[in-house]
GROMACS .gro file of C-alpha atoms in nm:
model
  502
    1UNK     CA    1  -2.208   0.823  -1.621
    2UNK     CA    2  -2.205   1.188  -1.729
    3UNK     CA    3  -2.134   1.287  -1.368
    4UNK     CA    4  -1.834   1.050  -1.357
    5UNK     CA    5  -1.669   1.204  -1.662
    6UNK     CA    6  -1.754   1.556  -1.543
    7UNK     CA    7  -1.577   1.482  -1.215
    8UNK     CA    8  -1.280   1.331  -1.401
    9UNK     CA    9  -1.270   1.648  -1.612
   10UNK     CA   10  -1.234   1.851  -1.292
   11UNK     CA   11  -0.961   1.612  -1.181
   12UNK     CA   12  -0.764   1.649  -1.504
   13UNK     CA   13  -0.775   2.029  -1.482
   14UNK     CA   14  -0.611   1.995  -1.140
   15UNK     CA   15  -0.367   1.714  -1.227
   16UNK     CA   16  -0.251   1.867  -1.556
   17UNK     CA   17  -0.100   2.179  -1.400
   18UNK     CA   18   0.275   2.198  -1.456
   19UNK     CA   19   0.353   2.158  -1.085
   20UNK     CA   20   0.132   1.852  -1.036
   21UNK     CA   21   0.258   1.687  -1.355
   22UNK     CA   22   0.611   1.736  -1.225
   23UNK     CA   23   0.524   1.589  -0.884
   24UNK     CA   24   0.345   1.296  -1.048
   25UNK     CA   25   0.649   1.226  -1.267
   26UNK     CA   26   0.881   1.257  -0.966
   27UNK     CA   27   0.668   1.014  -0.766
   28UNK     CA   28   0.652   0.763  -1.052
   29UNK     CA   29   1.027   0.789  -1.108
   30UNK     CA   30   1.109   0.741  -0.739
   31UNK     CA   31   0.852   0.460  -0.717
   32UNK     CA   32   1.006   0.280  -1.013
   33UNK     CA   33   1.352   0.324  -0.861
   34UNK     CA   34   1.254   0.182  -0.521
   35UNK     CA   35   1.063  -0.099  -0.691
   36UNK     CA   36   1.366  -0.187  -0.903
   37UNK     CA   37   1.607  -0.182  -0.608
   38UNK     CA   38   1.519  -0.478  -0.381
   39UNK     CA   39   1.511  -0.399  -0.012
   40UNK     CA   40   1.381  -0.041  -0.022
   41UNK     CA   41   1.009  -0.062  -0.106
   42UNK     CA   42   0.728   0.198  -0.119
   43UNK     CA   43   0.640   0.179   0.251
   44UNK     CA   44   0.991   0.274   0.365
   45UNK     CA   45   1.026   0.535   0.089
   46UNK     CA   46   0.695   0.706   0.165
   47UNK     CA   47   0.783   0.703   0.536
   48UNK     CA   48   1.118   0.866   0.456
   49UNK     CA   49   0.957   1.131   0.232
   50UNK     CA   50   0.673   1.227   0.469
   51UNK     CA   51   0.868   1.528   0.608
   52UNK     CA   52   0.916   1.654   0.251
   53UNK     CA   53   0.539   1.675   0.203
   54UNK     CA   54   0.520   1.951   0.467
   55UNK     CA   55   0.653   2.195   0.208
   56UNK     CA   56   0.397   2.090  -0.056
   57UNK     CA   57   0.027   2.162  -0.096
   58UNK     CA   58  -0.197   1.866   0.001
   59UNK     CA   59  -0.295   1.775  -0.357
   60UNK     CA   60   0.062   1.779  -0.486
   61UNK     CA   61   0.189   1.584  -0.185
   62UNK     CA   62  -0.067   1.304  -0.226
   63UNK     CA   63  -0.015   1.289  -0.604
   64UNK     CA   64   0.358   1.237  -0.547
   65UNK     CA   65   0.312   0.975  -0.274
   66UNK     CA   66   0.052   0.787  -0.480
   67UNK     CA   67   0.294   0.785  -0.774
   68UNK     CA   68   0.557   0.626  -0.551
   69UNK     CA   69   0.313   0.352  -0.451
   70UNK     CA   70   0.191   0.237  -0.791
   71UNK     CA   71   0.528   0.319  -0.950
   72UNK     CA   72   0.686   0.065  -0.718
   73UNK     CA   73   0.447  -0.199  -0.853
   74UNK     CA   74   0.589  -0.139  -1.203
   75UNK     CA   75   0.948  -0.136  -1.082
   76UNK     CA   76   0.900  -0.451  -0.876
   77UNK     CA   77   0.810  -0.644  -1.191
   78UNK     CA   78   1.139  -0.539  -1.357
   79UNK     CA   79   1.341  -0.684  -1.069
   80UNK     CA   80   1.127  -0.997  -1.055
   81UNK     CA   81   1.169  -1.065  -1.427
   82UNK     CA   82   1.537  -0.977  -1.474
   83UNK     CA   83   1.684  -1.077  -1.136
   84UNK     CA   84   1.429  -1.321  -0.989
   85UNK     CA   85   1.411  -1.102  -0.678
   86UNK     CA   86   1.065  -0.950  -0.633
   87UNK     CA   87   1.116  -0.583  -0.546
   88UNK     CA   88   0.766  -0.594  -0.397
   89UNK     CA   89   0.565  -0.869  -0.226
   90UNK     CA   90   0.305  -0.838  -0.501
   91UNK     CA   91   0.570  -0.924  -0.763
   92UNK     CA   92   0.640  -1.269  -0.617
   93UNK     CA   93   0.407  -1.435  -0.867
   94UNK     CA   94   0.556  -1.240  -1.159
   95UNK     CA   95   0.898  -1.386  -1.079
   96UNK     CA   96   0.775  -1.744  -1.125
   97UNK     CA   97   0.731  -1.727  -1.504
   98UNK     CA   98   0.876  -1.384  -1.578
   99UNK     CA   99   1.231  -1.483  -1.488
  100UNK     CA  100   1.201  -1.806  -1.684
  101UNK     CA  101   1.098  -1.601  -1.988
  102UNK     CA  102   1.404  -1.382  -1.935
  103UNK     CA  103   1.629  -1.689  -1.917
  104UNK     CA  104   1.470  -1.805  -2.244
  105UNK     CA  105   1.555  -1.474  -2.414
  106UNK     CA  106   1.201  -1.334  -2.377
  107UNK     CA  107   1.269  -1.088  -2.094
  108UNK     CA  108   1.166  -0.795  -2.314
  109UNK     CA  109   0.834  -0.961  -2.398
  110UNK     CA  110   0.768  -1.025  -2.028
  111UNK     CA  111   0.845  -0.661  -1.945
  112UNK     CA  112   0.627  -0.539  -2.232
  113UNK     CA  113   0.329  -0.750  -2.130
  114UNK     CA  114   0.371  -0.641  -1.768
  115UNK     CA  115   0.375  -0.273  -1.868
  116UNK     CA  116   0.078  -0.298  -2.106
  117UNK     CA  117  -0.124  -0.506  -1.859
  118UNK     CA  118  -0.050  -0.260  -1.581
  119UNK     CA  119  -0.154   0.036  -1.798
  120UNK     CA  120  -0.483  -0.131  -1.896
  121UNK     CA  121  -0.548  -0.222  -1.531
  122UNK     CA  122  -0.464   0.130  -1.418
  123UNK     CA  123  -0.702   0.283  -1.672
  124UNK     CA  124  -0.988   0.055  -1.568
  125UNK     CA  125  -0.915   0.104  -1.197
  126UNK     CA  126  -0.919   0.484  -1.240
  127UNK     CA  127  -1.266   0.468  -1.396
  128UNK     CA  128  -1.383   0.228  -1.121
  129UNK     CA  129  -1.263   0.466  -0.848
  130UNK     CA  130  -1.435   0.759  -1.020
  131UNK     CA  131  -1.757   0.560  -1.059
  132UNK     CA  132  -1.783   0.432  -0.701
  133UNK     CA  133  -1.629   0.736  -0.533
  134UNK     CA  134  -1.945   0.945  -0.506
  135UNK     CA  135  -2.182   0.658  -0.406
  136UNK     CA  136  -1.931   0.534  -0.146
  137UNK     CA  137  -1.894   0.887  -0.009
  138UNK     CA  138  -2.273   0.926   0.020
  139UNK     CA  139  -2.281   0.592   0.198
  140UNK     CA  140  -2.006   0.716   0.430
  141UNK     CA  141  -2.217   1.019   0.526
  142UNK     CA  142  -2.464   0.778   0.689
  143UNK     CA  143  -2.197   0.693   0.947
  144UNK     CA  144  -2.219   0.839   1.297
  145UNK     CA  145  -1.965   0.784   1.578
  146UNK     CA  146  -2.098   0.434   1.659
  147UNK     CA  147  -2.090   0.325   1.292
  148UNK     CA  148  -1.738   0.464   1.244
  149UNK     CA  149  -1.616   0.280   1.554
  150UNK     CA  150  -1.764  -0.047   1.426
  151UNK     CA  151  -1.621   0.015   1.077
  152UNK     CA  152  -1.271   0.059   1.219
  153UNK     CA  153  -1.309  -0.253   1.434
  154UNK     CA  154  -1.412  -0.447   1.123
  155UNK     CA  155  -1.115  -0.306   0.930
  156UNK     CA  156  -0.870  -0.406   1.202
  157UNK     CA  157  -1.022  -0.755   1.225
  158UNK     CA  158  -0.995  -0.803   0.849
  159UNK     CA  159  -0.635  -0.682   0.869
  160UNK     CA  160  -0.574  -0.961   1.121
  161UNK     CA  161  -0.750  -1.223   0.909
  162UNK     CA  162  -0.555  -1.135   0.593
  163UNK     CA  163  -0.218  -1.098   0.768
  164UNK     CA  164   0.043  -1.370   0.711
  165UNK     CA  165   0.120  -1.624   0.981
  166UNK     CA  166  -0.004  -1.615   1.339
  167UNK     CA  167  -0.333  -1.443   1.415
  168UNK     CA  168  -0.221  -1.389   1.774
  169UNK     CA  169   0.086  -1.199   1.655
  170UNK     CA  170  -0.123  -0.980   1.425
  171UNK     CA  171  -0.369  -0.901   1.707
  172UNK     CA  172  -0.084  -0.816   1.943
  173UNK     CA  173   0.071  -0.581   1.686
  174UNK     CA  174  -0.258  -0.396   1.639
  175UNK     CA  175  -0.300  -0.369   2.017
  176UNK     CA  176   0.053  -0.228   2.053
  177UNK     CA  177  -0.018   0.024   1.777
  178UNK     CA  178  -0.338   0.140   1.947
  179UNK     CA  179  -0.159   0.172   2.283
  180UNK     CA  180   0.123   0.375   2.126
  181UNK     CA  181  -0.136   0.615   1.983
  182UNK     CA  182  -0.261   0.679   2.339
  183UNK     CA  183   0.076   0.811   2.460
  184UNK     CA  184   0.071   1.183   2.541
  185UNK     CA  185  -0.200   1.420   2.660
  186UNK     CA  186  -0.557   1.293   2.694
  187UNK     CA  187  -0.775   1.452   2.425
  188UNK     CA  188  -1.038   1.570   2.680
  189UNK     CA  189  -0.873   1.613   3.019
  190UNK     CA  190  -0.525   1.705   2.902
  191UNK     CA  191  -0.366   1.470   3.156
  192UNK     CA  192  -0.055   1.286   3.044
  193UNK     CA  193  -0.079   0.913   2.972
  194UNK     CA  194   0.207   0.662   2.958
  195UNK     CA  195   0.475   0.932   2.923
  196UNK     CA  196   0.689   0.799   3.213
  197UNK     CA  197   0.794   1.161   3.279
  198UNK     CA  198   1.000   1.164   2.958
  199UNK     CA  199   0.988   1.510   2.793
  200UNK     CA  200   1.005   1.358   2.444
  201UNK     CA  201   0.673   1.177   2.507
  202UNK     CA  202   0.472   1.468   2.654
  203UNK     CA  203   0.319   1.553   2.316
  204UNK     CA  204   0.281   1.191   2.207
  205UNK     CA  205   0.465   1.013   1.930
  206UNK     CA  206   0.463   1.154   1.578
  207UNK     CA  207   0.340   0.912   1.313
  208UNK     CA  208   0.639   1.003   1.095
  209UNK     CA  209   0.874   0.886   1.370
  210UNK     CA  210   0.708   0.546   1.403
  211UNK     CA  211   0.671   0.500   1.027
  212UNK     CA  212   1.031   0.592   0.951
  213UNK     CA  213   1.152   0.374   1.236
  214UNK     CA  214   0.964   0.047   1.185
  215UNK     CA  215   0.973   0.071   0.806
  216UNK     CA  216   1.265   0.294   0.703
  217UNK     CA  217   1.540   0.219   0.956
  218UNK     CA  218   1.423  -0.139   1.014
  219UNK     CA  219   1.443  -0.204   0.638
  220UNK     CA  220   1.804  -0.083   0.640
  221UNK     CA  221   1.890  -0.314   0.930
  222UNK     CA  222   1.726  -0.608   0.752
  223UNK     CA  223   1.920  -0.553   0.431
  224UNK     CA  224   2.251  -0.509   0.610
  225UNK     CA  225   2.192  -0.825   0.812
  226UNK     CA  226   2.088  -1.034   0.511
  227UNK     CA  227   2.212  -0.880   0.183
  228UNK     CA  228   2.039  -1.030  -0.120
  229UNK     CA  229   2.229  -1.204  -0.398
  230UNK     CA  230   2.144  -1.067  -0.741
  231UNK     CA  231   2.169  -1.278  -1.052
  232UNK     CA  232   2.100  -1.024  -1.326
  233UNK     CA  233   2.019  -1.176  -1.664
  234UNK     CA  234   2.328  -1.114  -1.876
  235UNK     CA  235   2.202  -1.211  -2.221
  236UNK     CA  236   1.980  -1.015  -2.456
  237UNK     CA  237   1.632  -0.944  -2.323
  238UNK     CA  238   1.486  -0.945  -2.674
  239UNK     CA  239   1.212  -0.723  -2.814
  240UNK     CA  240   0.999  -0.523  -2.571
  241UNK     CA  241   0.670  -0.493  -2.760
  242UNK     CA  242   0.451  -0.800  -2.812
  243UNK     CA  243   0.314  -0.885  -3.155
  244UNK     CA  244  -0.057  -0.835  -3.226
  245UNK     CA  245  -0.112  -1.212  -3.189
  246UNK     CA  246   0.067  -1.222  -2.852
  247UNK     CA  247  -0.131  -0.922  -2.733
  248UNK     CA  248  -0.464  -1.086  -2.831
  249UNK     CA  249  -0.363  -1.408  -2.655
  250UNK     CA  250  -0.289  -1.223  -2.331
  251UNK     CA  251  -0.567  -0.964  -2.341
  252UNK     CA  252  -0.820  -1.188  -2.162
  253UNK     CA  253  -0.574  -1.267  -1.877
  254UNK     CA  254  -0.514  -0.893  -1.841
  255UNK     CA  255  -0.888  -0.824  -1.808
  256UNK     CA  256  -0.941  -1.111  -1.562
  257UNK     CA  257  -0.643  -0.994  -1.357
  258UNK     CA  258  -0.778  -0.639  -1.359
  259UNK     CA  259  -1.117  -0.754  -1.231
  260UNK     CA  260  -0.967  -0.970  -0.953
  261UNK     CA  261  -0.719  -0.703  -0.846
  262UNK     CA  262  -0.984  -0.430  -0.844
  263UNK     CA  263  -1.207  -0.631  -0.611
  264UNK     CA  264  -0.938  -0.764  -0.377
  265UNK     CA  265  -0.757  -0.430  -0.355
  266UNK     CA  266  -1.046  -0.280  -0.159
  267UNK     CA  267  -1.017  -0.538   0.123
  268UNK     CA  268  -0.854  -0.415   0.445
  269UNK     CA  269  -0.539  -0.595   0.555
  270UNK     CA  270  -0.344  -0.560   0.230
  271UNK     CA  271  -0.591  -0.753   0.018
  272UNK     CA  272  -0.408  -0.618  -0.290
  273UNK     CA  273  -0.138  -0.880  -0.231
  274UNK     CA  274  -0.397  -1.154  -0.288
  275UNK     CA  275  -0.477  -1.027  -0.640
  276UNK     CA  276  -0.168  -1.161  -0.824
  277UNK     CA  277  -0.192  -1.499  -0.648
  278UNK     CA  278  -0.561  -1.529  -0.735
  279UNK     CA  279  -0.494  -1.427  -1.097
  280UNK     CA  280  -0.215  -1.686  -1.132
  281UNK     CA  281  -0.441  -1.960  -0.995
  282UNK     CA  282  -0.727  -1.862  -1.230
  283UNK     CA  283  -0.504  -1.849  -1.539
  284UNK     CA  284  -0.349  -2.185  -1.460
  285UNK     CA  285  -0.693  -2.341  -1.415
  286UNK     CA  286  -0.827  -2.194  -1.739
  287UNK     CA  287  -0.516  -2.268  -1.945
  288UNK     CA  288  -0.509  -2.553  -2.198
  289UNK     CA  289  -0.143  -2.607  -2.109
  290UNK     CA  290  -0.120  -2.573  -1.729
  291UNK     CA  291   0.198  -2.782  -1.729
  292UNK     CA  292   0.383  -2.488  -1.888
  293UNK     CA  293   0.318  -2.261  -1.591
  294UNK     CA  294   0.644  -2.204  -1.405
  295UNK     CA  295   0.843  -2.256  -1.726
  296UNK     CA  296   0.785  -1.916  -1.889
  297UNK     CA  297   0.414  -1.869  -1.962
  298UNK     CA  298   0.326  -1.515  -2.083
  299UNK     CA  299  -0.029  -1.530  -1.937
  300UNK     CA  300   0.127  -1.594  -1.593
  301UNK     CA  301   0.294  -1.251  -1.622
  302UNK     CA  302   0.019  -1.050  -1.793
  303UNK     CA  303  -0.263  -1.156  -1.555
  304UNK     CA  304  -0.089  -1.116  -1.217
  305UNK     CA  305   0.075  -0.786  -1.316
  306UNK     CA  306  -0.264  -0.646  -1.417
  307UNK     CA  307  -0.411  -0.763  -1.086
  308UNK     CA  308  -0.114  -0.612  -0.905
  309UNK     CA  309  -0.161  -0.261  -1.044
  310UNK     CA  310  -0.541  -0.266  -1.027
  311UNK     CA  311  -0.528  -0.363  -0.660
  312UNK     CA  312  -0.273  -0.092  -0.585
  313UNK     CA  313  -0.512   0.173  -0.717
  314UNK     CA  314  -0.846   0.047  -0.585
  315UNK     CA  315  -0.694   0.032  -0.235
  316UNK     CA  316  -0.745   0.410  -0.241
  317UNK     CA  317  -1.126   0.362  -0.242
  318UNK     CA  318  -1.178   0.288   0.131
  319UNK     CA  319  -0.916   0.551   0.219
  320UNK     CA  320  -1.070   0.836   0.021
  321UNK     CA  321  -1.437   0.754   0.078
  322UNK     CA  322  -1.449   0.610   0.432
  323UNK     CA  323  -1.116   0.717   0.581
  324UNK     CA  324  -1.021   0.353   0.640
  325UNK     CA  325  -0.666   0.260   0.529
  326UNK     CA  326  -0.661  -0.098   0.393
  327UNK     CA  327  -0.283  -0.146   0.413
  328UNK     CA  328   0.041   0.004   0.546
  329UNK     CA  329   0.093   0.236   0.248
  330UNK     CA  330  -0.258   0.376   0.285
  331UNK     CA  331  -0.190   0.422   0.658
  332UNK     CA  332   0.104   0.640   0.560
  333UNK     CA  333  -0.123   0.830   0.321
  334UNK     CA  334  -0.358   0.896   0.614
  335UNK     CA  335  -0.058   1.030   0.804
  336UNK     CA  336   0.030   1.258   0.512
  337UNK     CA  337  -0.328   1.390   0.496
  338UNK     CA  338  -0.339   1.455   0.871
  339UNK     CA  339  -0.004   1.637   0.855
  340UNK     CA  340  -0.170   1.865   0.597
  341UNK     CA  341  -0.472   1.918   0.825
  342UNK     CA  342  -0.709   1.704   0.615
  343UNK     CA  343  -0.927   1.447   0.794
  344UNK     CA  344  -0.973   1.144   0.565
  345UNK     CA  345  -1.329   1.029   0.516
  346UNK     CA  346  -1.649   1.107   0.325
  347UNK     CA  347  -1.612   1.481   0.389
  348UNK     CA  348  -1.301   1.498   0.168
  349UNK     CA  349  -1.498   1.490  -0.158
  350UNK     CA  350  -1.718   1.782  -0.042
  351UNK     CA  351  -1.455   1.995   0.132
  352UNK     CA  352  -1.160   1.917  -0.100
  353UNK     CA  353  -1.303   1.815  -0.440
  354UNK     CA  354  -0.987   1.938  -0.615
  355UNK     CA  355  -0.776   1.704  -0.404
  356UNK     CA  356  -1.010   1.406  -0.444
  357UNK     CA  357  -1.059   1.423  -0.820
  358UNK     CA  358  -0.710   1.558  -0.890
  359UNK     CA  359  -0.557   1.255  -0.717
  360UNK     CA  360  -0.778   1.014  -0.913
  361UNK     CA  361  -0.698   1.179  -1.249
  362UNK     CA  362  -0.327   1.178  -1.166
  363UNK     CA  363  -0.339   0.798  -1.140
  364UNK     CA  364  -0.415   0.763  -1.511
  365UNK     CA  365  -0.150   1.022  -1.599
  366UNK     CA  366   0.096   0.838  -1.377
  367UNK     CA  367   0.022   0.504  -1.542
  368UNK     CA  368   0.092   0.657  -1.882
  369UNK     CA  369   0.417   0.804  -1.750
  370UNK     CA  370   0.521   0.468  -1.608
  371UNK     CA  371   0.500   0.298  -1.949
  372UNK     CA  372   0.729   0.570  -2.084
  373UNK     CA  373   0.963   0.555  -1.782
  374UNK     CA  374   0.995   0.178  -1.763
  375UNK     CA  375   1.040   0.038  -2.112
  376UNK     CA  376   1.278   0.286  -2.284
  377UNK     CA  377   1.495   0.312  -1.970
  378UNK     CA  378   1.526  -0.062  -1.913
  379UNK     CA  379   1.902  -0.048  -1.971
  380UNK     CA  380   1.940   0.209  -1.692
  381UNK     CA  381   1.739  -0.004  -1.449
  382UNK     CA  382   1.960  -0.306  -1.527
  383UNK     CA  383   2.268  -0.096  -1.442
  384UNK     CA  384   2.112   0.019  -1.116
  385UNK     CA  385   2.042  -0.341  -1.018
  386UNK     CA  386   2.417  -0.397  -1.006
  387UNK     CA  387   2.478  -0.130  -0.737
  388UNK     CA  388   2.566  -0.296  -0.400
  389UNK     CA  389   2.332  -0.206  -0.116
  390UNK     CA  390   2.625  -0.105   0.106
  391UNK     CA  391   2.674   0.196  -0.122
  392UNK     CA  392   2.309   0.300  -0.096
  393UNK     CA  393   2.226   0.282   0.274
  394UNK     CA  394   2.452   0.569   0.405
  395UNK     CA  395   2.268   0.818   0.185
  396UNK     CA  396   1.931   0.676   0.294
  397UNK     CA  397   2.025   0.712   0.662
  398UNK     CA  398   2.141   1.073   0.619
  399UNK     CA  399   1.821   1.164   0.432
  400UNK     CA  400   1.609   1.003   0.705
  401UNK     CA  401   1.785   1.192   0.984
  402UNK     CA  402   1.760   1.528   0.803
  403UNK     CA  403   1.388   1.471   0.740
  404UNK     CA  404   1.319   1.376   1.101
  405UNK     CA  405   1.513   1.669   1.246
  406UNK     CA  406   1.339   1.913   1.013
  407UNK     CA  407   0.994   1.826   1.154
  408UNK     CA  408   1.047   1.996   1.491
  409UNK     CA  409   1.423   2.071   1.507
  410UNK     CA  410   1.440   1.817   1.788
  411UNK     CA  411   1.718   1.552   1.792
  412UNK     CA  412   1.495   1.339   2.019
  413UNK     CA  413   1.282   1.260   1.712
  414UNK     CA  414   1.584   1.102   1.542
  415UNK     CA  415   1.666   0.902   1.856
  416UNK     CA  416   1.308   0.775   1.885
  417UNK     CA  417   1.303   0.673   1.518
  418UNK     CA  418   1.630   0.481   1.567
  419UNK     CA  419   1.477   0.303   1.868
  420UNK     CA  420   1.170   0.211   1.665
  421UNK     CA  421   1.404   0.092   1.388
  422UNK     CA  422   1.560  -0.157   1.630
  423UNK     CA  423   1.210  -0.254   1.747
  424UNK     CA  424   1.099  -0.308   1.387
  425UNK     CA  425   1.405  -0.521   1.311
  426UNK     CA  426   1.347  -0.728   1.626
  427UNK     CA  427   0.981  -0.779   1.532
  428UNK     CA  428   1.090  -0.898   1.187
  429UNK     CA  429   1.332  -1.150   1.339
  430UNK     CA  430   1.059  -1.278   1.571
  431UNK     CA  431   0.812  -1.320   1.283
  432UNK     CA  432   0.588  -1.022   1.364
  433UNK     CA  433   0.454  -0.797   1.086
  434UNK     CA  434   0.499  -0.421   1.129
  435UNK     CA  435   0.204  -0.326   0.905
  436UNK     CA  436  -0.070  -0.411   1.163
  437UNK     CA  437   0.116  -0.197   1.418
  438UNK     CA  438   0.107   0.101   1.180
  439UNK     CA  439  -0.264   0.046   1.109
  440UNK     CA  440  -0.337   0.025   1.482
  441UNK     CA  441  -0.145   0.346   1.548
  442UNK     CA  442  -0.316   0.540   1.268
  443UNK     CA  443  -0.665   0.426   1.367
  444UNK     CA  444  -0.601   0.441   1.744
  445UNK     CA  445  -0.680   0.813   1.786
  446UNK     CA  446  -0.992   0.793   1.568
  447UNK     CA  447  -1.100   0.472   1.743
  448UNK     CA  448  -1.081   0.638   2.085
  449UNK     CA  449  -1.245   0.956   1.960
  450UNK     CA  450  -1.544   0.776   1.803
  451UNK     CA  451  -1.581   0.545   2.104
  452UNK     CA  452  -1.602   0.841   2.341
  453UNK     CA  453  -1.839   1.034   2.115
  454UNK     CA  454  -2.073   0.736   2.080
  455UNK     CA  455  -2.079   0.674   2.457
  456UNK     CA  456  -2.134   1.043   2.536
  457UNK     CA  457  -2.428   1.061   2.293
  458UNK     CA  458  -2.582   0.744   2.446
  459UNK     CA  459  -2.513   0.849   2.808
  460UNK     CA  460  -2.260   0.570   2.849
  461UNK     CA  461  -2.482   0.291   2.713
  462UNK     CA  462  -2.254   0.033   2.536
  463UNK     CA  463  -2.553  -0.119   2.354
  464UNK     CA  464  -2.552   0.188   2.128
  465UNK     CA  465  -2.315  -0.006   1.899
  466UNK     CA  466  -2.581  -0.274   1.853
  467UNK     CA  467  -2.890  -0.056   1.823
  468UNK     CA  468  -2.783   0.085   1.487
  469UNK     CA  469  -2.841  -0.180   1.214
  470UNK     CA  470  -2.536  -0.059   1.019
  471UNK     CA  471  -2.309  -0.066   1.325
  472UNK     CA  472  -2.440  -0.407   1.432
  473UNK     CA  473  -2.391  -0.544   1.079
  474UNK     CA  474  -2.027  -0.427   1.066
  475UNK     CA  475  -1.955  -0.584   1.405
  476UNK     CA  476  -2.123  -0.906   1.290
  477UNK     CA  477  -1.897  -0.920   0.983
  478UNK     CA  478  -1.595  -0.868   1.210
  479UNK     CA  479  -1.702  -1.149   1.444
  480UNK     CA  480  -1.773  -1.392   1.159
  481UNK     CA  481  -1.436  -1.314   0.995
  482UNK     CA  482  -1.252  -1.365   1.323
  483UNK     CA  483  -1.432  -1.692   1.402
  484UNK     CA  484  -1.357  -1.827   1.054
  485UNK     CA  485  -0.992  -1.730   1.090
  486UNK     CA  486  -0.945  -1.918   1.414
  487UNK     CA  487  -1.124  -2.236   1.308
  488UNK     CA  488  -0.864  -2.515   1.300
  489UNK     CA  489  -0.920  -2.613   0.937
  490UNK     CA  490  -0.908  -2.255   0.810
  491UNK     CA  491  -0.604  -2.179   1.024
  492UNK     CA  492  -0.424  -2.488   0.893
  493UNK     CA  493  -0.488  -2.391   0.529
  494UNK     CA  494  -0.371  -2.034   0.603
  495UNK     CA  495  -0.044  -2.163   0.744
  496UNK     CA  496   0.008  -2.392   0.445
  497UNK     CA  497  -0.048  -2.104   0.200
  498UNK     CA  498   0.195  -1.892   0.397
  499UNK     CA  499   0.463  -2.164   0.379
  500UNK     CA  500   0.408  -2.209   0.004
  501UNK     CA  501   0.428  -1.834  -0.064
  502UNK     CA  502   0.734  -1.776   0.154
   0.00000   0.00000   0.00000
């Protein structure tokens, strides 16, 4: 325990510099803004801002991007409660009772409980990450090429299992992502692969281009094609801070939500989304008045919002300790680290302790900032909710194009991102998720690298992946998860849940 707080002390000395505090505040402010404005989202925003991180040091860049991610979780609850439009997928559950509370004149109470629950969850999650960071990193050092290959296979399989809708579509998206990562020069021979003699493909495809295309530009196309209707609560939102009695009544739901979110956030395949749904189900089952759920129940806001923020933060655990991104946002974080020349994985804590512990400490600072940003400025966020999207997207497009061009001063990058934007929009219309494609692309290079290393070490013997107990165990988990996902009964229940949550 002493070691945990000593490491956090190192982190706070890094995070509390004036520059990093400013970047943390900027990230939280931008995150809240994109969470409040439906149709933007943290994935698209982080993709758009990746070129900006080139001018920042690695620690400051990751602190800002992390602030955008968990800041969007806060902002998404504001939109869900006041407008009944979840700014984030994880805020869907919050909208069920939060908006009813707002219609009943208790919007301020719902916002206050959401903010307090998120802060408590963020504090606990920060300590959890600090506590498990070192043991997980030591565990990660046991991994050789074969174990890393099996770990990434397991991560991709779990991403398929936890994806919404068709398993076949999720598998195809991951396969496309892996194939796209192979475009360009072979890592060993230098021969070109799948370039079709196009000069723009000779050096492969930049992750920023794909991310900004399938998330940034595609999100713009989606919002222009189907603009949302906003019904902002016009009446008084009431008091923001709960009474001591209301806080005591909702403290247990906050703790249960924090525990559920912390556990589920670690799962690959965006397991953090499951946290709020699981918390809502638990609170409804434990409640003495389950019939009031859906009509403005405070516990149905406090619990899921705590799970939401806890899951957002613990999703950093597999990224920082094993180098395995559990969701699309973490895949973008991997891209940001690689742009800075940092290879994610267990070596980060040894080679870049300032970055590792500084990022963790900044999460608690960011959560404190978010309480200050969200509640006193609620009037400003309500005003922003009334801005039509048609006035926002031209500025977003210009910013995207400037960022893309600045990477290599090559207009082809902008053209490729636009093409991927159309591809992302088409995938959305056909019911395909873009997140598995991004995960496949990010892990594709590492997957090929570890596969080749393992086969070279074993003189081409494919059984090397089964001779290591750890590697064989990871592959076994992947096979079991995939078999369970394709069983008819499990598949039917998955489809029913997806219909209910849509």
